[in-house]
Amino acid sequence: MKIPNMEVVAMMRVSDLMVSLEDYSHVAVGSSLQDVMQAVATAMMGPAADPSRPRDRGVLVQAKDGRVLGKLSLWDILSGLKPSFEPPVDPFGRVDDHLLWSQWLRPELAEKARTTRVEDLLKPPSSDETIEAEAPLDLAVYRLIRGHHLSLLVMRNAEIIGVLRLSDVFKAVNTMIAATKRQPTPA
């Protein structure tokens, strides 16, 4: 993707930078969390069709009819592995968070990854996790920053048609800044 100048970036739409559904990693409903982890690991470290394109940091979940139901991010995946525990009651309100998680990374984790299904973790995307394909890029930047999202699901006619990744937006903004001439500072 070549971004010629600041004016072009300022006029860009989400659809100009989004990754199509065909080009984004995906798994089917019914897949295990272990399958999801493998798909994301392959997307992050495997051979890339386009080496200039940043790597995926999540996976789309597809229904049996091919519709995309949502996306699982790295946050969702690791959160799906967290232990179920009740924090100890401390009358002084002191709880060592590390202590609560200290038993988490154990061999039982693999069993949890094998038995947890994507539908156990998948939530319908909220309105702040989606953006219309023809929305201006500045609105996308605002939503990504406000929600601390790694990506947004791109919509057209209430259907998911792609993914806008923070890494692609960062690349576009960086290219725009690099293409501008530095203004002399007043003495």
JSON list of C-alpha atoms in Angstrom, two decimals:
[
{"chain": "A", "resi": 1, "resn": "MET", "atom": "CA", "xyz": [0.00, 0.00, 0.00]},
{"chain": "A", "resi": 2, "resn": "LYS", "atom": "CA", "xyz": [1.52, 3.32, -1.07]},
{"chain": "A", "resi": 3, "resn": "ILE", "atom": "CA", "xyz": [0.16, 6.52, 0.43]},
{"chain": "A", "resi": 4, "resn": "PRO", "atom": "CA", "xyz": [1.24, 9.45, -1.73]},
{"chain": "A", "resi": 5, "resn": "ASN", "atom": "CA", "xyz": [0.67, 12.52, 0.45]},
{"chain": "A", "resi": 6, "resn": "MET", "atom": "CA", "xyz": [-1.10, 14.09, 3.38]},
{"chain": "A", "resi": 7, "resn": "GLU", "atom": "CA", "xyz": [-4.09, 15.26, 1.36]},
{"chain": "A", "resi": 8, "resn": "VAL", "atom": "CA", "xyz": [-4.78, 11.74, 0.15]},
{"chain": "A", "resi": 9, "resn": "VAL", "atom": "CA", "xyz": [-4.54, 10.33, 3.69]},
{"chain": "A", "resi": 10, "resn": "ALA", "atom": "CA", "xyz": [-6.86, 13.03, 4.99]},
{"chain": "A", "resi": 11, "resn": "MET", "atom": "CA", "xyz": [-9.46, 11.96, 2.41]},
{"chain": "A", "resi": 12, "resn": "MET", "atom": "CA", "xyz": [-9.04, 8.21, 2.97]},
{"chain": "A", "resi": 13, "resn": "ARG", "atom": "CA", "xyz": [-11.95, 6.06, 3.96]},
{"chain": "A", "resi": 14, "resn": "VAL", "atom": "CA", "xyz": [-11.90, 2.98, 6.15]},
{"chain": "A", "resi": 15, "resn": "SER", "atom": "CA", "xyz": [-12.46, 0.81, 3.06]},
{"chain": "A", "resi": 16, "resn": "ASP", "atom": "CA", "xyz": [-9.15, 2.08, 1.62]},
{"chain": "A", "resi": 17, "resn": "LEU", "atom": "CA", "xyz": [-7.16, 0.46, 4.46]},
{"chain": "A", "resi": 18, "resn": "MET", "atom": "CA", "xyz": [-9.29, -2.45, 5.60]},
{"chain": "A", "resi": 19, "resn": "VAL", "atom": "CA", "xyz": [-8.26, -6.08, 5.21]},
{"chain": "A", "resi": 20, "resn": "SER", "atom": "CA", "xyz": [-10.88, -8.10, 3.35]},
{"chain": "A", "resi": 21, "resn": "LEU", "atom": "CA", "xyz": [-12.44, -11.11, 5.04]},
{"chain": "A", "resi": 22, "resn": "GLU", "atom": "CA", "xyz": [-10.66, -13.44, 2.62]},
{"chain": "A", "resi": 23, "resn": "ASP", "atom": "CA", "xyz": [-7.27, -12.05, 3.64]},
{"chain": "A", "resi": 24, "resn": "TYR", "atom": "CA", "xyz": [-7.81, -12.22, 7.41]},
{"chain": "A", "resi": 25, "resn": "SER", "atom": "CA", "xyz": [-7.30, -15.30, 9.60]},
{"chain": "A", "resi": 26, "resn": "HIS", "atom": "CA", "xyz": [-10.48, -17.11, 10.54]},
{"chain": "A", "resi": 27, "resn": "VAL", "atom": "CA", "xyz": [-11.83, -20.16, 12.36]},
{"chain": "A", "resi": 28, "resn": "ALA", "atom": "CA", "xyz": [-15.23, -21.84, 12.33]},
{"chain": "A", "resi": 29, "resn": "VAL", "atom": "CA", "xyz": [-17.75, -21.95, 15.15]},
{"chain": "A", "resi": 30, "resn": "GLY", "atom": "CA", "xyz": [-16.99, -25.07, 17.17]},
{"chain": "A", "resi": 31, "resn": "SER", "atom": "CA", "xyz": [-13.23, -24.58, 17.00]},
{"chain": "A", "resi": 32, "resn": "SER", "atom": "CA", "xyz": [-11.32, -24.98, 20.24]},
{"chain": "A", "resi": 33, "resn": "LEU", "atom": "CA", "xyz": [-9.32, -22.22, 21.85]},
{"chain": "A", "resi": 34, "resn": "GLN", "atom": "CA", "xyz": [-6.24, -24.28, 20.99]},
{"chain": "A", "resi": 35, "resn": "ASP", "atom": "CA", "xyz": [-7.27, -24.10, 17.29]},
{"chain": "A", "resi": 36, "resn": "VAL", "atom": "CA", "xyz": [-7.68, -20.34, 17.62]},
{"chain": "A", "resi": 37, "resn": "MET", "atom": "CA", "xyz": [-4.27, -19.97, 19.21]},
{"chain": "A", "resi": 38, "resn": "GLN", "atom": "CA", "xyz": [-2.68, -21.98, 16.41]},
{"chain": "A", "resi": 39, "resn": "ALA", "atom": "CA", "xyz": [-4.42, -19.88, 13.74]},
{"chain": "A", "resi": 40, "resn": "VAL", "atom": "CA", "xyz": [-3.23, -16.63, 15.34]},
{"chain": "A", "resi": 41, "resn": "ALA", "atom": "CA", "xyz": [0.29, -17.97, 15.87]},
{"chain": "A", "resi": 42, "resn": "THR", "atom": "CA", "xyz": [0.46, -18.97, 12.20]},
{"chain": "A", "resi": 43, "resn": "ALA", "atom": "CA", "xyz": [-0.86, -15.56, 11.12]},
{"chain": "A", "resi": 44, "resn": "MET", "atom": "CA", "xyz": [1.66, -13.76, 13.32]},
{"chain": "A", "resi": 45, "resn": "MET", "atom": "CA", "xyz": [4.74, -15.82, 12.46]},
{"chain": "A", "resi": 46, "resn": "GLY", "atom": "CA", "xyz": [4.00, -17.93, 9.39]},
{"chain": "A", "resi": 47, "resn": "PRO", "atom": "CA", "xyz": [4.76, -17.03, 5.79]},
{"chain": "A", "resi": 48, "resn": "ALA", "atom": "CA", "xyz": [2.95, -13.89, 4.65]},
{"chain": "A", "resi": 49, "resn": "ALA", "atom": "CA", "xyz": [1.24, -13.51, 1.29]},
{"chain": "A", "resi": 50, "resn": "ASP", "atom": "CA", "xyz": [2.18, -9.82, 1.40]},
{"chain": "A", "resi": 51, "resn": "PRO", "atom": "CA", "xyz": [5.38, -9.22, 3.42]},
{"chain": "A", "resi": 52, "resn": "SER", "atom": "CA", "xyz": [4.72, -5.45, 3.48]},
{"chain": "A", "resi": 53, "resn": "ARG", "atom": "CA", "xyz": [1.44, -5.97, 5.34]},
{"chain": "A", "resi": 54, "resn": "PRO", "atom": "CA", "xyz": [1.50, -6.05, 9.15]},
{"chain": "A", "resi": 55, "resn": "ARG", "atom": "CA", "xyz": [0.46, -9.37, 10.67]},
{"chain": "A", "resi": 56, "resn": "ASP", "atom": "CA", "xyz": [-2.99, -10.22, 12.08]},
{"chain": "A", "resi": 57, "resn": "ARG", "atom": "CA", "xyz": [-3.40, -10.02, 15.85]},
{"chain": "A", "resi": 58, "resn": "GLY", "atom": "CA", "xyz": [-6.71, -11.83, 16.07]},
{"chain": "A", "resi": 59, "resn": "VAL", "atom": "CA", "xyz": [-9.01, -14.23, 14.30]},
{"chain": "A", "resi": 60, "resn": "LEU", "atom": "CA", "xyz": [-12.47, -13.93, 12.77]},
{"chain": "A", "resi": 61, "resn": "VAL", "atom": "CA", "xyz": [-15.12, -16.45, 13.79]},
{"chain": "A", "resi": 62, "resn": "GLN", "atom": "CA", "xyz": [-17.36, -17.70, 10.98]},
{"chain": "A", "resi": 63, "resn": "ALA", "atom": "CA", "xyz": [-20.74, -19.40, 11.19]},
{"chain": "A", "resi": 64, "resn": "LYS", "atom": "CA", "xyz": [-21.42, -22.55, 9.18]},
{"chain": "A", "resi": 65, "resn": "ASP", "atom": "CA", "xyz": [-23.01, -20.41, 6.45]},
{"chain": "A", "resi": 66, "resn": "GLY", "atom": "CA", "xyz": [-19.81, -18.35, 6.11]},
{"chain": "A", "resi": 67, "resn": "ARG", "atom": "CA", "xyz": [-21.06, -15.19, 7.83]},
{"chain": "A", "resi": 68, "resn": "VAL", "atom": "CA", "xyz": [-18.57, -13.56, 10.18]},
{"chain": "A", "resi": 69, "resn": "LEU", "atom": "CA", "xyz": [-19.99, -13.49, 13.69]},
{"chain": "A", "resi": 70, "resn": "GLY", "atom": "CA", "xyz": [-17.19, -11.55, 15.33]},
{"chain": "A", "resi": 71, "resn": "LYS", "atom": "CA", "xyz": [-13.51, -11.46, 16.17]},
{"chain": "A", "resi": 72, "resn": "LEU", "atom": "CA", "xyz": [-11.33, -12.79, 18.94]},
{"chain": "A", "resi": 73, "resn": "SER", "atom": "CA", "xyz": [-8.29, -10.67, 19.77]},
{"chain": "A", "resi": 74, "resn": "LEU", "atom": "CA", "xyz": [-5.16, -11.64, 21.63]},
{"chain": "A", "resi": 75, "resn": "TRP", "atom": "CA", "xyz": [-6.80, -10.12, 24.72]},
{"chain": "A", "resi": 76, "resn": "ASP", "atom": "CA", "xyz": [-9.88, -12.34, 24.29]},
{"chain": "A", "resi": 77, "resn": "ILE", "atom": "CA", "xyz": [-7.79, -15.46, 23.77]},
{"chain": "A", "resi": 78, "resn": "LEU", "atom": "CA", "xyz": [-5.64, -15.02, 26.88]},
{"chain": "A", "resi": 79, "resn": "SER", "atom": "CA", "xyz": [-8.66, -13.93, 28.89]},
{"chain": "A", "resi": 80, "resn": "GLY", "atom": "CA", "xyz": [-10.39, -17.16, 27.87]},
{"chain": "A", "resi": 81, "resn": "LEU", "atom": "CA", "xyz": [-7.61, -19.10, 29.55]},
{"chain": "A", "resi": 82, "resn": "LYS", "atom": "CA", "xyz": [-7.72, -17.27, 32.86]},
{"chain": "A", "resi": 83, "resn": "PRO", "atom": "CA", "xyz": [-8.51, -19.31, 35.93]},
{"chain": "A", "resi": 84, "resn": "SER", "atom": "CA", "xyz": [-11.84, -19.21, 37.71]},
{"chain": "A", "resi": 85, "resn": "PHE", "atom": "CA", "xyz": [-11.24, -18.11, 41.25]},
{"chain": "A", "resi": 86, "resn": "GLU", "atom": "CA", "xyz": [-12.78, -16.11, 43.99]},
{"chain": "A", "resi": 87, "resn": "PRO", "atom": "CA", "xyz": [-10.36, -13.63, 45.48]},
{"chain": "A", "resi": 88, "resn": "PRO", "atom": "CA", "xyz": [-9.80, -14.16, 49.19]},
{"chain": "A", "resi": 89, "resn": "VAL", "atom": "CA", "xyz": [-11.68, -11.78, 51.41]},
{"chain": "A", "resi": 90, "resn": "ASP", "atom": "CA", "xyz": [-9.29, -9.41, 53.13]},
{"chain": "A", "resi": 91, "resn": "PRO", "atom": "CA", "xyz": [-10.89, -7.04, 55.65]},
{"chain": "A", "resi": 92, "resn": "PHE", "atom": "CA", "xyz": [-8.23, -4.46, 54.79]},
{"chain": "A", "resi": 93, "resn": "GLY", "atom": "CA", "xyz": [-8.84, -4.73, 51.01]},
{"chain": "A", "resi": 94, "resn": "ARG", "atom": "CA", "xyz": [-5.35, -6.00, 50.20]},
{"chain": "A", "resi": 95, "resn": "VAL", "atom": "CA", "xyz": [-5.15, -8.68, 47.54]},
{"chain": "A", "resi": 96, "resn": "ASP", "atom": "CA", "xyz": [-1.96, -9.61, 45.76]},
{"chain": "A", "resi": 97, "resn": "ASP", "atom": "CA", "xyz": [-3.02, -9.90, 42.10]},
{"chain": "A", "resi": 98, "resn": "HIS", "atom": "CA", "xyz": [0.06, -11.95, 41.30]},
{"chain": "A", "resi": 99, "resn": "LEU", "atom": "CA", "xyz": [-0.86, -14.47, 43.99]},
{"chain": "A", "resi": 100, "resn": "LEU", "atom": "CA", "xyz": [-4.30, -14.90, 42.43]},
{"chain": "A", "resi": 101, "resn": "TRP", "atom": "CA", "xyz": [-2.74, -15.71, 39.04]},
{"chain": "A", "resi": 102, "resn": "SER", "atom": "CA", "xyz": [0.31, -17.62, 40.29]},
{"chain": "A", "resi": 103, "resn": "GLN", "atom": "CA", "xyz": [-1.28, -21.02, 39.69]},
{"chain": "A", "resi": 104, "resn": "TRP", "atom": "CA", "xyz": [-2.56, -20.05, 36.23]},
{"chain": "A", "resi": 105, "resn": "LEU", "atom": "CA", "xyz": [0.31, -21.16, 33.98]},
{"chain": "A", "resi": 106, "resn": "ARG", "atom": "CA", "xyz": [0.20, -24.85, 34.75]},
{"chain": "A", "resi": 107, "resn": "PRO", "atom": "CA", "xyz": [-0.22, -28.02, 32.63]},
{"chain": "A", "resi": 108, "resn": "GLU", "atom": "CA", "xyz": [-4.02, -27.85, 33.14]},
{"chain": "A", "resi": 109, "resn": "LEU", "atom": "CA", "xyz": [-3.96, -24.82, 30.89]},
{"chain": "A", "resi": 110, "resn": "ALA", "atom": "CA", "xyz": [-3.61, -27.06, 27.81]},
{"chain": "A", "resi": 111, "resn": "GLU", "atom": "CA", "xyz": [-6.75, -28.97, 28.76]},
{"chain": "A", "resi": 112, "resn": "LYS", "atom": "CA", "xyz": [-8.66, -25.71, 29.13]},
{"chain": "A", "resi": 113, "resn": "ALA", "atom": "CA", "xyz": [-7.44, -24.63, 25.67]},
{"chain": "A", "resi": 114, "resn": "ARG", "atom": "CA", "xyz": [-8.65, -27.94, 24.19]},
{"chain": "A", "resi": 115, "resn": "THR", "atom": "CA", "xyz": [-12.07, -27.86, 25.83]},
{"chain": "A", "resi": 116, "resn": "THR", "atom": "CA", "xyz": [-12.98, -24.17, 25.52]},
{"chain": "A", "resi": 117, "resn": "ARG", "atom": "CA", "xyz": [-14.88, -23.36, 22.29]},
{"chain": "A", "resi": 118, "resn": "VAL", "atom": "CA", "xyz": [-14.86, -20.07, 20.40]},
{"chain": "A", "resi": 119, "resn": "GLU", "atom": "CA", "xyz": [-18.56, -19.60, 21.08]},
{"chain": "A", "resi": 120, "resn": "ASP", "atom": "CA", "xyz": [-17.75, -19.66, 24.82]},
{"chain": "A", "resi": 121, "resn": "LEU", "atom": "CA", "xyz": [-15.65, -16.52, 24.33]},
{"chain": "A", "resi": 122, "resn": "LEU", "atom": "CA", "xyz": [-17.26, -14.72, 21.41]},
{"chain": "A", "resi": 123, "resn": "LYS", "atom": "CA", "xyz": [-19.38, -11.69, 22.19]},
{"chain": "A", "resi": 124, "resn": "PRO", "atom": "CA", "xyz": [-21.37, -9.76, 19.60]},
{"chain": "A", "resi": 125, "resn": "PRO", "atom": "CA", "xyz": [-19.28, -6.75, 18.59]},
{"chain": "A", "resi": 126, "resn": "SER", "atom": "CA", "xyz": [-20.31, -3.53, 20.31]},
{"chain": "A", "resi": 127, "resn": "SER", "atom": "CA", "xyz": [-20.94, -0.38, 18.31]},
{"chain": "A", "resi": 128, "resn": "ASP", "atom": "CA", "xyz": [-17.54, 1.04, 19.34]},
{"chain": "A", "resi": 129, "resn": "GLU", "atom": "CA", "xyz": [-15.82, -2.06, 17.88]},
{"chain": "A", "resi": 130, "resn": "THR", "atom": "CA", "xyz": [-17.34, -1.53, 14.45]},
{"chain": "A", "resi": 131, "resn": "ILE", "atom": "CA", "xyz": [-17.11, 1.16, 11.80]},
{"chain": "A", "resi": 132, "resn": "GLU", "atom": "CA", "xyz": [-18.79, 1.74, 8.46]},
{"chain": "A", "resi": 133, "resn": "ALA", "atom": "CA", "xyz": [-16.68, 1.07, 5.35]},
{"chain": "A", "resi": 134, "resn": "GLU", "atom": "CA", "xyz": [-17.17, 4.60, 4.02]},
{"chain": "A", "resi": 135, "resn": "ALA", "atom": "CA", "xyz": [-16.39, 6.35, 7.31]},
{"chain": "A", "resi": 136, "resn": "PRO", "atom": "CA", "xyz": [-13.45, 8.77, 7.22]},
{"chain": "A", "resi": 137, "resn": "LEU", "atom": "CA", "xyz": [-10.12, 7.54, 8.51]},
{"chain": "A", "resi": 138, "resn": "ASP", "atom": "CA", "xyz": [-10.02, 10.18, 11.26]},
{"chain": "A", "resi": 139, "resn": "LEU", "atom": "CA", "xyz": [-13.16, 8.67, 12.83]},
{"chain": "A", "resi": 140, "resn": "ALA", "atom": "CA", "xyz": [-11.48, 5.26, 12.75]},
{"chain": "A", "resi": 141, "resn": "VAL", "atom": "CA", "xyz": [-8.37, 6.64, 14.47]},
{"chain": "A", "resi": 142, "resn": "TYR", "atom": "CA", "xyz": [-10.57, 8.21, 17.14]},
{"chain": "A", "resi": 143, "resn": "ARG", "atom": "CA", "xyz": [-12.42, 4.92, 17.79]},
{"chain": "A", "resi": 144, "resn": "LEU", "atom": "CA", "xyz": [-9.23, 2.86, 17.87]},
{"chain": "A", "resi": 145, "resn": "ILE", "atom": "CA", "xyz": [-7.64, 5.21, 20.39]},
{"chain": "A", "resi": 146, "resn": "ARG", "atom": "CA", "xyz": [-10.74, 5.74, 22.53]},
{"chain": "A", "resi": 147, "resn": "GLY", "atom": "CA", "xyz": [-11.43, 2.02, 22.87]},
{"chain": "A", "resi": 148, "resn": "HIS", "atom": "CA", "xyz": [-7.79, 0.86, 22.95]},
{"chain": "A", "resi": 149, "resn": "HIS", "atom": "CA", "xyz": [-8.71, -1.54, 20.13]},
{"chain": "A", "resi": 150, "resn": "LEU", "atom": "CA", "xyz": [-6.22, -3.47, 18.01]},
{"chain": "A", "resi": 151, "resn": "SER", "atom": "CA", "xyz": [-8.79, -3.47, 15.20]},
{"chain": "A", "resi": 152, "resn": "LEU", "atom": "CA", "xyz": [-12.34, -2.56, 14.22]},
{"chain": "A", "resi": 153, "resn": "LEU", "atom": "CA", "xyz": [-14.81, -4.69, 12.30]},
{"chain": "A", "resi": 154, "resn": "VAL", "atom": "CA", "xyz": [-15.75, -2.93, 9.06]},
{"chain": "A", "resi": 155, "resn": "MET", "atom": "CA", "xyz": [-19.46, -2.93, 8.25]},
{"chain": "A", "resi": 156, "resn": "ARG", "atom": "CA", "xyz": [-21.59, -2.41, 5.16]},
{"chain": "A", "resi": 157, "resn": "ASN", "atom": "CA", "xyz": [-25.37, -2.82, 5.29]},
{"chain": "A", "resi": 158, "resn": "ALA", "atom": "CA", "xyz": [-25.15, -4.30, 8.81]},
{"chain": "A", "resi": 159, "resn": "GLU", "atom": "CA", "xyz": [-22.77, -7.03, 7.62]},
{"chain": "A", "resi": 160, "resn": "ILE", "atom": "CA", "xyz": [-19.08, -7.47, 8.50]},
{"chain": "A", "resi": 161, "resn": "ILE", "atom": "CA", "xyz": [-17.01, -7.06, 5.34]},
{"chain": "A", "resi": 162, "resn": "GLY", "atom": "CA", "xyz": [-13.48, -6.59, 6.67]},
{"chain": "A", "resi": 163, "resn": "VAL", "atom": "CA", "xyz": [-11.13, -5.60, 9.46]},
{"chain": "A", "resi": 164, "resn": "LEU", "atom": "CA", "xyz": [-9.40, -2.28, 10.00]},
{"chain": "A", "resi": 165, "resn": "ARG", "atom": "CA", "xyz": [-6.23, -2.94, 11.98]},
{"chain": "A", "resi": 166, "resn": "LEU", "atom": "CA", "xyz": [-4.46, -0.43, 14.19]},
{"chain": "A", "resi": 167, "resn": "SER", "atom": "CA", "xyz": [-1.17, -1.46, 12.58]},
{"chain": "A", "resi": 168, "resn": "ASP", "atom": "CA", "xyz": [-2.42, -0.46, 9.09]},
{"chain": "A", "resi": 169, "resn": "VAL", "atom": "CA", "xyz": [-3.73, 2.86, 10.38]},
{"chain": "A", "resi": 170, "resn": "PHE", "atom": "CA", "xyz": [-0.42, 3.51, 12.14]},
{"chain": "A", "resi": 171, "resn": "LYS", "atom": "CA", "xyz": [1.45, 2.75, 8.91]},
{"chain": "A", "resi": 172, "resn": "ALA", "atom": "CA", "xyz": [-0.75, 5.19, 6.96]},
{"chain": "A", "resi": 173, "resn": "VAL", "atom": "CA", "xyz": [-0.33, 7.96, 9.54]},
{"chain": "A", "resi": 174, "resn": "ASN", "atom": "CA", "xyz": [3.42, 7.38, 9.70]},
{"chain": "A", "resi": 175, "resn": "THR", "atom": "CA", "xyz": [3.67, 7.57, 5.91]},
{"chain": "A", "resi": 176, "resn": "MET", "atom": "CA", "xyz": [1.64, 10.79, 5.91]},
{"chain": "A", "resi": 177, "resn": "ILE", "atom": "CA", "xyz": [3.89, 12.38, 8.53]},
{"chain": "A", "resi": 178, "resn": "ALA", "atom": "CA", "xyz": [7.06, 11.27, 6.75]},
{"chain": "A", "resi": 179, "resn": "ALA", "atom": "CA", "xyz": [5.78, 12.76, 3.48]},
{"chain": "A", "resi": 180, "resn": "THR", "atom": "CA", "xyz": [5.26, 16.24, 4.95]},
{"chain": "A", "resi": 181, "resn": "LYS", "atom": "CA", "xyz": [8.03, 18.76, 4.86]},
{"chain": "A", "resi": 182, "resn": "ARG", "atom": "CA", "xyz": [9.41, 19.94, 8.13]},
{"chain": "A", "resi": 183, "resn": "GLN", "atom": "CA", "xyz": [8.49, 23.52, 8.89]},
{"chain": "A", "resi": 184, "resn": "PRO", "atom": "CA", "xyz": [11.35, 25.76, 10.02]},
{"chain": "A", "resi": 185, "resn": "THR", "atom": "CA", "xyz": [11.07, 26.76, 13.65]},
{"chain": "A", "resi": 186, "resn": "PRO", "atom": "CA", "xyz": [11.11, 30.47, 14.38]},
{"chain": "A", "resi": 187, "resn": "ALA", "atom": "CA", "xyz": [14.33, 31.74, 15.95]}
]
